Every structure is written in C-alpha cells, then in structure tokens.
Amino acid sequence: MKSLGLLAVFSLVGGSWAVSCWRETPCTGPLEPAFPGDWDSYNYAPSSRSVKPKTVLSSGALSSTVYDGSVVLSAGIPRVVLDFGLEVGGITSLRYTSDGAAVIGLAWTEAKNWVGSDSDYSNGGSTPDGHLTLNITEPGSGTYEVPLEKLRGGFRYLTLSYSSSTGAVVNVSDVLIEIGFQPTWSNLRAYQGYFRSSDETLNKIWYAGAYTLQTNTVPIKTGRAIPMVRNSWSNNGTLGNGSTIIVDGAKRDRAVWPGDMGVAVPSAFYSVGELESVANALQVMYDYQNGDGSLPEAGPPLLQQDSDTYHMWTLIGTYNYVLYGNDTNFLAHNWDRYRRAIEYVYGKVDEKSGLLSVTGTRDWARWGQGSNNSEANMILYRTLATGSYLAVLVGDNALSGIYTDRAAALLTAINTYLWDSSYGAFRDNATDVRLYPQDANSLAVVFNITSAEQDRSISSRLVENWNDIGAVSPELPGHISPFISSFEIQSHFLAGNAPRALDLIRRSWGWYLNHPNGTGSTVIEGYLEDGSFAYRFNRGYPHASYTSHAHGWSAGPTSALTNHVVGLTVTGPAGQTWSFAPQFGDLEFAEGGFTTALGKFQASWAIGNAGKSYSFNIATPAGTEGSALLPRVSGSREAKITIDGETGIYEVRTVNKLEGYALTIHGGTHSVLVQEIVGT
Ligand SMILES: *[C@@H]1O[C@H](CO)[C@@H](O)[C@H](O)[C@H]1NC(C)=O
Ligand SMILES: *[C@@H]1O[C@H](CO)[C@@H](O)[C@H](O)[C@H]1NC(C)=O
Ligand SMILES: *[C@@H]1O[C@H](CO)[C@@H](O)[C@H](O)[C@H]1NC(C)=O
Ligand SMILES: *[C@@H]1O[C@H](CO)[C@@H](O)[C@H](O)[C@H]1NC(C)=O
Ligand SMILES: *[C@@H]1O[C@H](CO)[C@@H](O)[C@H](O)[C@H]1NC(C)=O
Ligand SMILES: *[C@@H]1O[C@H](CO)[C@@H](O)[C@H](O)[C@H]1NC(C)=O
Ligand SMILES: *[C@@H]1O[C@H](CO)[C@@H](O)[C@H](O)[C@H]1NC(C)=O
Ligand SMILES: *[C@@H]1O[C@H](CO)[C@@H](O)[C@H](O)[C@H]1NC(C)=O
Ligand SMILES: *[C@@H]1O[C@H](CO)[C@@H](O)[C@H](O)[C@H]1NC(C)=O
C-alpha cells in the first residue's frame, strides 16, 4: 500500500519550507498526521530532516550547555561531545574555521556510556568501527560532510576529538544531521496512528516504539556492507527494490530480518502507518528464495540462510501485510513461491509424532534450536493457520482446507508432546527437559494454540522469570529480550491479565526509556539481567557496544497498547472487520487510532466516577463491522448498555476465552455508556 501518493518535494514543516524527503527519493508519504492532537507532544520525530545538536557535554564535566551553533576545540579543550537529545541517524555535516593545521576525529554512539574517540561497534566483524577524520591542513575555513557510504544509521552522541602539533584553535560550527530514515516522508511527524492514556510512561513507550520503527525504515541503498568492513564501516549495501525498506535496526544490522518483522510490522502499522517498506522487505525475501523452496534468514546483501523459524516468519509476515494492506496483487504475484515455502517447511514434520523437526537451526538468539523445539512448532502452527486464510483470498479453498487440517493435527501434537501438565507450561522440546521457554509459551498464547486454562497457567509461570527490570529468558540465560517480551506482554493481555502486561511494559521498557545512558527515545535490542547494555557478548557479538539501541523487534508495546488497551484490532482485510476489546488495567482513560485504505479507526474510553461504569466513543469507516467484548469492571454479571441513546441489558459471556459483554458494532460513530448492575 502506498500512502497518499502525493508528490511533494517541498513542504511546510514546523513553519519553514524545507526539502525534506531523502535525497533523490520520491516523496510518497502523508503530509499531515491523521489524528492531530495534544498527544503529538509525545512524538519524538524531528520536525525537519535537518537536525542540530541540543547540548554540548564538555570533556570531563558532568554538566551540559545548550548548543548555540558552534564549539571550539583547542589544546585546552581536546574533546567535545554533542548530544542530539534523542536517537537520530544520517549524514553529518559541519563548517570549520582554524588558525592552523589540526586533525578532528568524528565518532558516533547511541549509548552515553560508549561515548569516546571511537564509534560504537556496528560493522559486524570483530574489529572496531573507529572514527572518521577531518584533516585541516592550513589556516582558514571550510566545510566537511560525511561520505554517503559512511552514513551512521543510529546515534545520539557525536564526539569531536582534536589533535594539533601547532596548538591551532578550531571553531566547528553549523553541525547538522541530514536524517536518512523514513526516506519517502517529507513530514517525519505525520503519523497515521496515535495513542494516549492516563499513564505518561506508557504514552512515551508507545511513541518510542513508533519512532524506533521510523529509524529502522531506511533508504534502499544504505544497508550494511557485506563482506563486512574492517576497522571502519560502510552502509552502501543494496537491500532490495523500491525506495524504502524496513530493516532490523538503525545502527545495525541494517538488513531485512523477517523474524524481527513479527513484532515490528504490527507496531509500525498501528502507529506510523507506512506499509510500502514492508512490501519491499517481504518482496526481497521471495526474490531470494532458494531452489529447494527455503527462504533466507536475512535479506541481501547479508543473505544468511538456514533458519526454519525465520523462513516461516516471512510467511507470517505476508499474512500481516496482506491483512493490513489488502494487497492481493502482492499475494498473487508471490503465491507460487509462498506455496513452495510452505511445502519446504512442512516436509520437515515427523510423520510419527506430527511435530516439526527443525534442521535450519539459526534463530533469534536463543542458545538452543533444533529437533522438535517448541517455539518453532508454535510458529509453524501460526504459519499454517494464516496460510489457510491466505489460500481463501487467492481462491484456493481446497488448499486452504489442507492447511487447516495440518494446523489442527499440529495443535494436537503440540499439546500431546510439548505441554507439561504437571508444571502448567510448554517444555523447550519433547524430550523431558526442565526448561520452560519464554518464547514458545508466549507464542502459544498469542497464536491461540491454548485453552483459557492454559493461558492463565502460562501467564503465571512467565512471571517467575521476572526481575526488577524485566523478564529474564530461560532460553537465553542472563538476558532480557524485549523482542520475546513483546510476545509475552500480548500473552498476558490475552490471558485477561492487563495489570501483569502493564507491569512488564513499565518494568522493562520503562526502565530503558528512563535510563540516563540510553537514547531516551527508542527501544533497545536486548540487555543483561543486571542492567548492562550488552547482549550476546562473547557469543556472537564482538563488543557490548554492538548492541542496537533502536531495534524494531522490541517495539511490541506499541501494537499491544493499541490492540488491548485502546482495544482496537484489525481482523479482516484493511479493517473490513475488526475487534474492540479494551482492557483497563489500572488506567483511568485511554484513546488511540490508526488508518487503513478504508479510512480512520478511533476509540476512546474513560472509567466513570463510581468505578462501576465506563463510557467510550468509537469511530470506524462506514461499511466495516466490529465484534466488541466490553470488559467487566466489578463482580457483576449484567450491565445496562446505552448505545447512541438506546439502552439494553447484556449478560456476561465468554468470547475468545475472555469474559465480557459481547456485541456487534457497525462502522460509523458511536457513543456508548456501560453501567454494571449491582448485585447480579
Ligand atoms: C552510565 O554510564 C556511566 C559511564 O560509563 C556509568 O558510570 C554509570 O554507572 C552509568 N549509569 C547507569 C545508571 O548505569
Ligand atoms: C593530513 O594531511 C597531511 C597533508 O596531506 C598529511 O601529511 C597527514 O598525514 C594527514 N593526517 C591525517 C591524520 O590524515
Ligand atoms: C565560531 O564560529 C561561529 C560561526 O561562524 C561564530 O558565530 C562564533 O562566534 C565563533 N566562535 C568563536 C569563539 O570564535
Ligand atoms: C561499499 O563500501 C566498501 C568499503 O568502502 C567497498 O569495499 C565496497 O565495494 C562498496 N560496495 C558497494 C556495493 O558499493
Ligand atoms: C529487484 O527485482 C527483481 C525482479 O523484479 C529481482 O530479480 C532482483 O533480485 C531484485 N533486486 C534486489 C536487489 O532485490
Ligand atoms: C531440548 O531442550 C533442551 C533445553 O533447551 C536442550 O538442552 C536440548 O539440547 C534440546 N534437545 C534437543 C534434541 O534439541
Ligand atoms: C523429539 O526429538 C528427540 C531428539 O531428536 C527424539 O528423541 C524424540 O523422540 C522426539 N520426540 C517426539 C515426540 O517426536
Ligand atoms: C482460537 O481458536 C479457537 C479454536 O481453535 C477458535 O474457535 C477461535 O476463534 C480462535 N480465536 C481467535 C481469536 O482466532
Ligand atoms: C481487497 O482487495 C480485493 C481485491 O482487489 C477487493 O475485491 C476487495 O474489495 C478489497 N477489500 C477491501 C476491504 O478493500
């Protein structure tokens, strides 16, 4: 789905005219936010593609001063750190005036604790990125711009380091970043979705997820170079076709990773609302399908192979994209490849047990993968269930039936061999191991493999992994994974336990967002259980600073808050059908919205004074239809519900494993009051 299709090279942003799409990229993004309002103050996106530093951190000093347009470096001030105040990424340019020869080093970092004369790690090899050098050979003035291939995709801090044998004084001025991300948008703040609630922290986390996804939406020729560059970096790789594409992280890897998209794409859709980058990312995976039907684990130029789970995530991603965008041309174009990919992975199902036996063992970062691993089996279930839906869309009902039967058989096998009924959670595989992984258990609930009783049990068991700052993954010991936790929070909501979901969001994402050394604006790839900014260090990652601080796979709270707190979820093509099932947790009010090709979807609710009533407004496109499950707020089993002035009595029912008042809401604008009847 291309957004509004407007061709605007110049636009009025923040009151000044600016060339504001990335370089030669066609401007296809929306010009204005779909839902302008007070909540725009939470939006981290800069109002212009040209961004200046906010403050200057002097060497050694703890205090910072406002950046007034220039800094001076000299023998007495050999290092200056410029703080942009939030994650940015792109091309740095500056002016200088010097009274002699001097060399200025430039280094960029995301986290404050890695600030120094060298950049944080990103090149993917074991050597450091180092720094770039501005060599001033004689007195005078000049300008410097970072070469395009040295684009730095994600950073908050720029460190200028000085050396001069003559003691020259260098004045560096007009430091500017030309933002590279979200290349087709002239107004980076023109979000097509929004969120606000009575909790400031949740509001900021929703927008940090959205902004992270913008920083991960990059110009097509700015992927990380392969072969990996040594002692420097290059972002000159071609990632696919088109002008814009969604990658895993701002700084790195800057490659398409379909597993990451399992979290990133729903959150991008419900917030920023741009799907062209998603189509381009999925397309490149199909374009690089292997002869045996397998899909790469990562897109070009990285093109890592041998991951059964990421192979399946491309197929699940295809469902997500088609659900949100109703791009049936994309589906038809790739359908043969899609089918071959299903047969490839289904061919690994063991005839005797009915479980998938994983042989492509690369995965998200969990230490172990292979054999009848439960996480992979949950993902196969979802692949088949969504494949059945897609087959209907292409008009192949017979194939849809085959996928449905396969899904049903797999569901039985999963519950027969992987469920530990004495413990109340799924084991890591069918061997009798005492490891109950966060990924498989969360995904089982999210993918609807479980009963209501299993959901409640899994939700309680998952809490046992928590410490003060998040959920420690048993399958990645010592680590907290906001990627897998993005599924876990959904599983708590789906188990009907909003307080638990909100607790984990605040404890993990809230911890990072408020961390003095973090970006204060994005979501981090992962961290250690003791709160260090490190991830898979000594186990694939060359240095703790390699950790990405703007990683879309960790943006799960953004879609979860829209789907489960505001309560709106797309269930049919482009929102032709949708559900409304808000959960209040400890919140007093919440509202939000998003946009599809059919129009705008918006809902807002507020708890009444006595705590036994609430009201909500809902506005969805005419001709659409929603299934609502309205929550109980007291112990009552009956409520008086007034819809647009008409009152009826509703009894509690169970729908999709949760209790509430069920009703159908037609497209249009409605105002509803729910008053529970005391003593029922
Ligand atoms: C932030 O980084 C500094 C410098 O490495 C370190 O001394 C400090 O403990 C860090 N703060 C936190 C809260 O981790
Ligand atoms: C700076 O340029 C001069 C003159 O071209 C050269 O001799 C010197 O090696 C350069 N220094 C660095 C650090 O590149
Ligand atoms: C540095 O250069 C800027 C821009 O030309 C100028 O405004 C500023 O006064 C200069 N600073 C010093 C200390 O000379
Ligand atoms: C990317 O940059 C690296 C390092 O400068 C260079 O070796 C490589 O040829 C470039 N690749 C492309 C595709 O331009
Ligand atoms: C671009 O698309 C063509 C076919 O449409 C495909 O063969 C080619 O591999 C794609 N290139 C990239 C870099 O994805
Ligand atoms: C089953 O899971 C455990 C725990 O993750 C792991 O140690 C073991 O290697 C797995 N077994 C197989 C056959 O993969
Ligand atoms: C699971 O895989 C292990 C190791 O390959 C095997 O020993 C076991 O029989 C399998 N279990 C089932 C139920 O297929
Ligand atoms: C979950 O699965 C059950 C039975 O398999 C089905 O009836 C129900 O509609 C599913 N729920 C959702 C939300 O897909
Ligand atoms: C989805 O696309 C199909 C095929 O182009 C079209 O017939 C249908 O009306 C579309 N549905 C919506 C809700 O836009």
PDB file of N, CA, C and O in Angstrom, residues 430-480:
ATOM      1  N   ALA A 430      10.320 -31.955  23.046  1.00  0.00           N
ATOM      2  CA  ALA A 430       9.571 -33.132  23.507  1.00  0.00           C
ATOM      3  C   ALA A 430      10.399 -34.053  24.395  1.00  0.00           C
ATOM      4  O   ALA A 430       9.867 -35.018  24.951  1.00  0.00           O
ATOM      5  N   THR A 431      11.667 -33.783  24.505  1.00  0.00           N
ATOM      6  CA  THR A 431      12.487 -34.512  25.461  1.00  0.00           C
ATOM      7  C   THR A 431      12.131 -33.940  26.841  1.00  0.00           C
ATOM      8  O   THR A 431      11.781 -32.779  26.940  1.00  0.00           O
ATOM      9  N   ASP A 432      12.221 -34.745  27.853  1.00  0.00           N
ATOM     10  CA  ASP A 432      11.727 -34.273  29.152  1.00  0.00           C
ATOM     11  C   ASP A 432      12.723 -33.325  29.819  1.00  0.00           C
ATOM     12  O   ASP A 432      13.422 -33.678  30.754  1.00  0.00           O
ATOM     13  N   VAL A 433      12.774 -32.107  29.287  1.00  0.00           N
ATOM     14  CA  VAL A 433      13.695 -31.121  29.853  1.00  0.00           C
ATOM     15  C   VAL A 433      12.951 -30.213  30.820  1.00  0.00           C
ATOM     16  O   VAL A 433      11.748 -29.979  30.677  1.00  0.00           O
ATOM     17  N   ARG A 434      13.681 -29.655  31.785  1.00  0.00           N
ATOM     18  CA  ARG A 434      13.078 -28.740  32.746  1.00  0.00           C
ATOM     19  C   ARG A 434      13.379 -27.300  32.321  1.00  0.00           C
ATOM     20  O   ARG A 434      13.873 -26.501  33.105  1.00  0.00           O
ATOM     21  N   LEU A 435      13.134 -27.015  31.078  1.00  0.00           N
ATOM     22  CA  LEU A 435      13.301 -25.633  30.626  1.00  0.00           C
ATOM     23  C   LEU A 435      11.994 -25.224  29.959  1.00  0.00           C
ATOM     24  O   LEU A 435      11.549 -25.866  29.003  1.00  0.00           O
ATOM     25  N   TYR A 436      11.382 -24.173  30.516  1.00  0.00           N
ATOM     26  CA  TYR A 436      10.069 -23.707  30.040  1.00  0.00           C
ATOM     27  C   TYR A 436      10.290 -22.333  29.411  1.00  0.00           C
ATOM     28  O   TYR A 436      10.330 -21.322  30.113  1.00  0.00           O
ATOM     29  N   PRO A 437      10.477 -22.305  28.098  1.00  0.00           N
ATOM     30  CA  PRO A 437      10.962 -21.083  27.458  1.00  0.00           C
ATOM     31  C   PRO A 437       9.937 -19.957  27.432  1.00  0.00           C
ATOM     32  O   PRO A 437       8.727 -20.186  27.388  1.00  0.00           O
ATOM     33  N   GLN A 438      10.456 -18.758  27.445  1.00  0.00           N
ATOM     34  CA  GLN A 438       9.604 -17.566  27.341  1.00  0.00           C
ATOM     35  C   GLN A 438       9.002 -17.460  25.946  1.00  0.00           C
ATOM     36  O   GLN A 438       7.832 -17.090  25.797  1.00  0.00           O
ATOM     37  N   ASP A 439       9.786 -17.816  24.908  1.00  0.00           N
ATOM     38  CA  ASP A 439       9.295 -17.623  23.536  1.00  0.00           C
ATOM     39  C   ASP A 439       8.133 -18.561  23.217  1.00  0.00           C
ATOM     40  O   ASP A 439       7.045 -18.118  22.828  1.00  0.00           O
ATOM     41  N   ALA A 440       8.332 -19.876  23.382  1.00  0.00           N
ATOM     42  CA  ALA A 440       7.277 -20.820  22.993  1.00  0.00           C
ATOM     43  C   ALA A 440       6.010 -20.611  23.820  1.00  0.00           C
ATOM     44  O   ALA A 440       4.893 -20.688  23.296  1.00  0.00           O
ATOM     45  N   ASN A 441       6.177 -20.332  25.107  1.00  0.00           N
ATOM     46  CA  ASN A 441       4.986 -20.170  25.947  1.00  0.00           C
ATOM     47  C   ASN A 441       4.215 -18.906  25.589  1.00  0.00           C
ATOM     48  O   ASN A 441       2.985 -18.929  25.506  1.00  0.00           O
ATOM     49  N   SER A 442       4.944 -17.814  25.352  1.00  0.00           N
ATOM     50  CA  SER A 442       4.258 -16.584  24.956  1.00  0.00           C
ATOM     51  C   SER A 442       3.579 -16.761  23.602  1.00  0.00           C
ATOM     52  O   SER A 442       2.408 -16.389  23.422  1.00  0.00           O
ATOM     53  N   LEU A 443       4.302 -17.365  22.663  1.00  0.00           N
ATOM     54  CA  LEU A 443       3.758 -17.521  21.308  1.00  0.00           C
ATOM     55  C   LEU A 443       2.560 -18.462  21.285  1.00  0.00           C
ATOM     56  O   LEU A 443       1.620 -18.265  20.504  1.00  0.00           O
ATOM     57  N   ALA A 444       2.574 -19.479  22.133  1.00  0.00           N
ATOM     58  CA  ALA A 444       1.444 -20.413  22.161  1.00  0.00           C
ATOM     59  C   ALA A 444       0.154 -19.661  22.478  1.00  0.00           C
ATOM     60  O   ALA A 444      -0.892 -19.917  21.877  1.00  0.00           O
ATOM     61  N   VAL A 445       0.240 -18.716  23.417  1.00  0.00           N
ATOM     62  CA  VAL A 445      -0.952 -17.934  23.780  1.00  0.00           C
ATOM     63  C   VAL A 445      -1.288 -16.953  22.649  1.00  0.00           C
ATOM     64  O   VAL A 445      -2.440 -16.858  22.220  1.00  0.00           O
ATOM     65  N   VAL A 446      -0.284 -16.253  22.158  1.00  0.00           N
ATOM     66  CA  VAL A 446      -0.517 -15.247  21.113  1.00  0.00           C
ATOM     67  C   VAL A 446      -1.095 -15.906  19.863  1.00  0.00           C
ATOM     68  O   VAL A 446      -1.973 -15.334  19.200  1.00  0.00           O
ATOM     69  N   PHE A 447      -0.635 -17.113  19.550  1.00  0.00           N
ATOM     70  CA  PHE A 447      -1.082 -17.796  18.330  1.00  0.00           C
ATOM     71  C   PHE A 447      -2.305 -18.694  18.569  1.00  0.00           C
ATOM     72  O   PHE A 447      -2.685 -19.481  17.715  1.00  0.00           O
ATOM     73  N   ASN A 448      -2.880 -18.598  19.768  1.00  0.00           N
ATOM     74  CA  ASN A 448      -4.174 -19.252  20.027  1.00  0.00           C
ATOM     75  C   ASN A 448      -4.076 -20.778  19.896  1.00  0.00           C
ATOM     76  O   ASN A 448      -4.924 -21.410  19.282  1.00  0.00           O
ATOM     77  N   ILE A 449      -3.012 -21.332  20.511  1.00  0.00           N
ATOM     78  CA  ILE A 449      -2.809 -22.783  20.481  1.00  0.00           C
ATOM     79  C   ILE A 449      -3.382 -23.401  21.756  1.00  0.00           C
ATOM     80  O   ILE A 449      -3.496 -24.618  21.881  1.00  0.00           O
ATOM     81  N   THR A 450      -3.786 -22.550  22.690  1.00  0.00           N
ATOM     82  CA  THR A 450      -4.045 -22.942  24.070  1.00  0.00           C
ATOM     83  C   THR A 450      -5.506 -22.769  24.469  1.00  0.00           C
ATOM     84  O   THR A 450      -6.251 -22.026  23.837  1.00  0.00           O
ATOM     85  N   SER A 451      -5.863 -23.412  25.570  1.00  0.00           N
ATOM     86  CA  SER A 451      -7.171 -23.182  26.197  1.00  0.00           C
ATOM     87  C   SER A 451      -7.063 -21.997  27.163  1.00  0.00           C
ATOM     88  O   SER A 451      -5.951 -21.561  27.497  1.00  0.00           O
ATOM     89  N   ALA A 452      -8.194 -21.528  27.630  1.00  0.00           N
ATOM     90  CA  ALA A 452      -8.199 -20.423  28.605  1.00  0.00           C
ATOM     91  C   ALA A 452      -7.430 -20.817  29.862  1.00  0.00           C
ATOM     92  O   ALA A 452      -6.686 -20.007  30.436  1.00  0.00           O
ATOM     93  N   GLU A 453      -7.575 -22.066  30.266  1.00  0.00           N
ATOM     94  CA  GLU A 453      -6.887 -22.542  31.471  1.00  0.00           C
ATOM     95  C   GLU A 453      -5.369 -22.543  31.252  1.00  0.00           C
ATOM     96  O   GLU A 453      -4.592 -22.128  32.126  1.00  0.00           O
ATOM     97  N   GLN A 454      -4.949 -23.017  30.065  1.00  0.00           N
ATOM     98  CA  GLN A 454      -3.510 -22.991  29.751  1.00  0.00           C
ATOM     99  C   GLN A 454      -2.991 -21.556  29.732  1.00  0.00           C
ATOM    100  O   GLN A 454      -1.899 -21.274  30.227  1.00  0.00           O
ATOM    101  N   ASP A 455      -3.772 -20.651  29.173  1.00  0.00           N
ATOM    102  CA  ASP A 455      -3.356 -19.240  29.121  1.00  0.00           C
ATOM    103  C   ASP A 455      -3.073 -18.702  30.519  1.00  0.00           C
ATOM    104  O   ASP A 455      -2.054 -18.049  30.752  1.00  0.00           O
ATOM    105  N   ARG A 456      -3.973 -18.976  31.440  1.00  0.00           N
ATOM    106  CA  ARG A 456      -3.801 -18.447  32.803  1.00  0.00           C
ATOM    107  C   ARG A 456      -2.586 -19.068  33.481  1.00  0.00           C
ATOM    108  O   ARG A 456      -1.834 -18.388  34.174  1.00  0.00           O
ATOM    109  N   SER A 457      -2.394 -20.347  33.242  1.00  0.00           N
ATOM    110  CA  SER A 457      -1.256 -21.023  33.851  1.00  0.00           C
ATOM    111  C   SER A 457       0.062 -20.503  33.271  1.00  0.00           C
ATOM    112  O   SER A 457       1.013 -20.198  34.004  1.00  0.00           O
ATOM    113  N   ILE A 458       0.131 -20.383  31.956  1.00  0.00           N
ATOM    114  CA  ILE A 458       1.353 -19.874  31.311  1.00  0.00           C
ATOM    115  C   ILE A 458       1.649 -18.460  31.801  1.00  0.00           C
ATOM    116  O   ILE A 458       2.785 -18.121  32.138  1.00  0.00           O
ATOM    117  N   SER A 459       0.619 -17.627  31.847  1.00  0.00           N
ATOM    118  CA  SER A 459       0.808 -16.242  32.290  1.00  0.00           C
ATOM    119  C   SER A 459       1.423 -16.202  33.690  1.00  0.00           C
ATOM    120  O   SER A 459       2.366 -15.439  33.947  1.00  0.00           O
ATOM    121  N   SER A 460       0.948 -17.068  34.605  1.00  0.00           N
ATOM    122  CA  SER A 460       1.525 -17.089  35.967  1.00  0.00           C
ATOM    123  C   SER A 460       2.949 -17.605  35.952  1.00  0.00           C
ATOM    124  O   SER A 460       3.810 -17.082  36.666  1.00  0.00           O
ATOM    125  N   ARG A 461       3.192 -18.647  35.176  1.00  0.00           N
ATOM    126  CA  ARG A 461       4.543 -19.210  35.124  1.00  0.00           C
ATOM    127  C   ARG A 461       5.554 -18.216  34.558  1.00  0.00           C
ATOM    128  O   ARG A 461       6.700 -18.150  35.015  1.00  0.00           O
ATOM    129  N   LEU A 462       5.158 -17.450  33.559  1.00  0.00           N
ATOM    130  CA  LEU A 462       6.089 -16.499  32.932  1.00  0.00           C
ATOM    131  C   LEU A 462       6.587 -15.459  33.938  1.00  0.00           C
ATOM    132  O   LEU A 462       7.744 -15.031  33.872  1.00  0.00           O
ATOM    133  N   VAL A 463       5.722 -15.095  34.877  1.00  0.00           N
ATOM    134  CA  VAL A 463       6.107 -14.072  35.862  1.00  0.00           C
ATOM    135  C   VAL A 463       7.292 -14.553  36.715  1.00  0.00           C
ATOM    136  O   VAL A 463       8.090 -13.745  37.186  1.00  0.00           O
ATOM    137  N   GLU A 464       7.435 -15.871  36.855  1.00  0.00           N
ATOM    138  CA  GLU A 464       8.539 -16.398  37.670  1.00  0.00           C
ATOM    139  C   GLU A 464       9.910 -16.052  37.081  1.00  0.00           C
ATOM    140  O   GLU A 464      10.924 -16.152  37.767  1.00  0.00           O
ATOM    141  N   ASN A 465       9.960 -15.662  35.792  1.00  0.00           N
ATOM    142  CA  ASN A 465      11.242 -15.287  35.168  1.00  0.00           C
ATOM    143  C   ASN A 465      11.628 -13.827  35.430  1.00  0.00           C
ATOM    144  O   ASN A 465      12.716 -13.407  35.054  1.00  0.00           O
ATOM    145  N   TRP A 466      10.733 -13.062  36.003  1.00  0.00           N
ATOM    146  CA  TRP A 466      10.966 -11.616  36.087  1.00  0.00           C
ATOM    147  C   TRP A 466      11.972 -11.248  37.183  1.00  0.00           C
ATOM    148  O   TRP A 466      12.002 -11.859  38.249  1.00  0.00           O
ATOM    149  N   ASN A 467      12.760 -10.195  36.903  1.00  0.00           N
ATOM    150  CA  ASN A 467      13.454  -9.486  37.980  1.00  0.00           C
ATOM    151  C   ASN A 467      12.954  -8.034  37.966  1.00  0.00           C
ATOM    152  O   ASN A 467      11.930  -7.755  37.331  1.00  0.00           O
ATOM    153  N   ASP A 468      13.676  -7.127  38.636  1.00  0.00           N
ATOM    154  CA  ASP A 468      13.171  -5.749  38.761  1.00  0.00           C
ATOM    155  C   ASP A 468      13.099  -5.006  37.423  1.00  0.00           C
ATOM    156  O   ASP A 468      12.362  -4.024  37.302  1.00  0.00           O
ATOM    157  N   ILE A 469      13.887  -5.461  36.443  1.00  0.00           N
ATOM    158  CA  ILE A 469      13.982  -4.672  35.210  1.00  0.00           C
ATOM    159  C   ILE A 469      13.539  -5.455  33.976  1.00  0.00           C
ATOM    160  O   ILE A 469      13.835  -5.055  32.854  1.00  0.00           O
ATOM    161  N   GLY A 470      12.836  -6.548  34.181  1.00  0.00           N
ATOM    162  CA  GLY A 470      12.308  -7.248  33.012  1.00  0.00           C
ATOM    163  C   GLY A 470      12.196  -8.745  33.210  1.00  0.00           C
ATOM    164  O   GLY A 470      12.351  -9.254  34.323  1.00  0.00           O
ATOM    165  N   ALA A 471      11.919  -9.429  32.094  1.00  0.00           N
ATOM    166  CA  ALA A 471      11.741 -10.886  32.103  1.00  0.00           C
ATOM    167  C   ALA A 471      13.032 -11.531  31.597  1.00  0.00           C
ATOM    168  O   ALA A 471      13.440 -11.288  30.464  1.00  0.00           O
ATOM    169  N   VAL A 472      13.677 -12.319  32.440  1.00  0.00           N
ATOM    170  CA  VAL A 472      14.930 -12.982  32.051  1.00  0.00           C
ATOM    171  C   VAL A 472      14.560 -14.260  31.293  1.00  0.00           C
ATOM    172  O   VAL A 472      13.833 -15.105  31.809  1.00  0.00           O
ATOM    173  N   SER A 473      15.036 -14.387  30.059  1.00  0.00           N
ATOM    174  CA  SER A 473      14.654 -15.526  29.210  1.00  0.00           C
ATOM    175  C   SER A 473      15.366 -16.796  29.633  1.00  0.00           C
ATOM    176  O   SER A 473      16.593 -16.840  29.571  1.00  0.00           O
ATOM    177  N   PRO A 474      14.638 -17.850  29.975  1.00  0.00           N
ATOM    178  CA  PRO A 474      15.331 -19.104  30.309  1.00  0.00           C
ATOM    179  C   PRO A 474      16.124 -19.646  29.114  1.00  0.00           C
ATOM    180  O   PRO A 474      17.152 -20.294  29.297  1.00  0.00           O
ATOM    181  N   GLU A 475      15.645 -19.368  27.895  1.00  0.00           N
ATOM    182  CA  GLU A 475      16.314 -19.909  26.714  1.00  0.00           C
ATOM    183  C   GLU A 475      17.453 -19.027  26.222  1.00  0.00           C
ATOM    184  O   GLU A 475      18.124 -19.354  25.236  1.00  0.00           O
ATOM    185  N   LEU A 476      17.686 -17.898  26.880  1.00  0.00           N
ATOM    186  CA  LEU A 476      18.850 -17.046  26.595  1.00  0.00           C
ATOM    187  C   LEU A 476      19.343 -16.556  27.957  1.00  0.00           C
ATOM    188  O   LEU A 476      19.135 -15.417  28.347  1.00  0.00           O
ATOM    189  N   PRO A 477      19.970 -17.460  28.720  1.00  0.00           N
ATOM    190  CA  PRO A 477      20.237 -17.191  30.136  1.00  0.00           C
ATOM    191  C   PRO A 477      21.005 -15.887  30.363  1.00  0.00           C
ATOM    192  O   PRO A 477      21.894 -15.544  29.594  1.00  0.00           O
ATOM    193  N   GLY A 478      20.588 -15.186  31.409  1.00  0.00           N
ATOM    194  CA  GLY A 478      21.260 -13.947  31.784  1.00  0.00           C
ATOM    195  C   GLY A 478      20.791 -12.731  31.005  1.00  0.00           C
ATOM    196  O   GLY A 478      21.220 -11.616  31.274  1.00  0.00           O
ATOM    197  N   HIS A 479      19.900 -12.947  30.033  1.00  0.00           N
ATOM    198  CA  HIS A 479      19.487 -11.848  29.160  1.00  0.00           C
ATOM    199  C   HIS A 479      18.012 -11.505  29.322  1.00  0.00           C
ATOM    200  O   HIS A 479      17.194 -12.375  29.599  1.00  0.00           O
ATOM    201  N   ILE A 480      17.723 -10.238  29.055  1.00  0.00           N
ATOM    202  CA  ILE A 480      16.343  -9.772  28.941  1.00  0.00           C
ATOM    203  C   ILE A 480      16.130  -9.412  27.474  1.00  0.00           C
ATOM    204  O   ILE A 480      16.912  -8.648  26.894  1.00  0.00           O
TER     205      ILE A 480
END
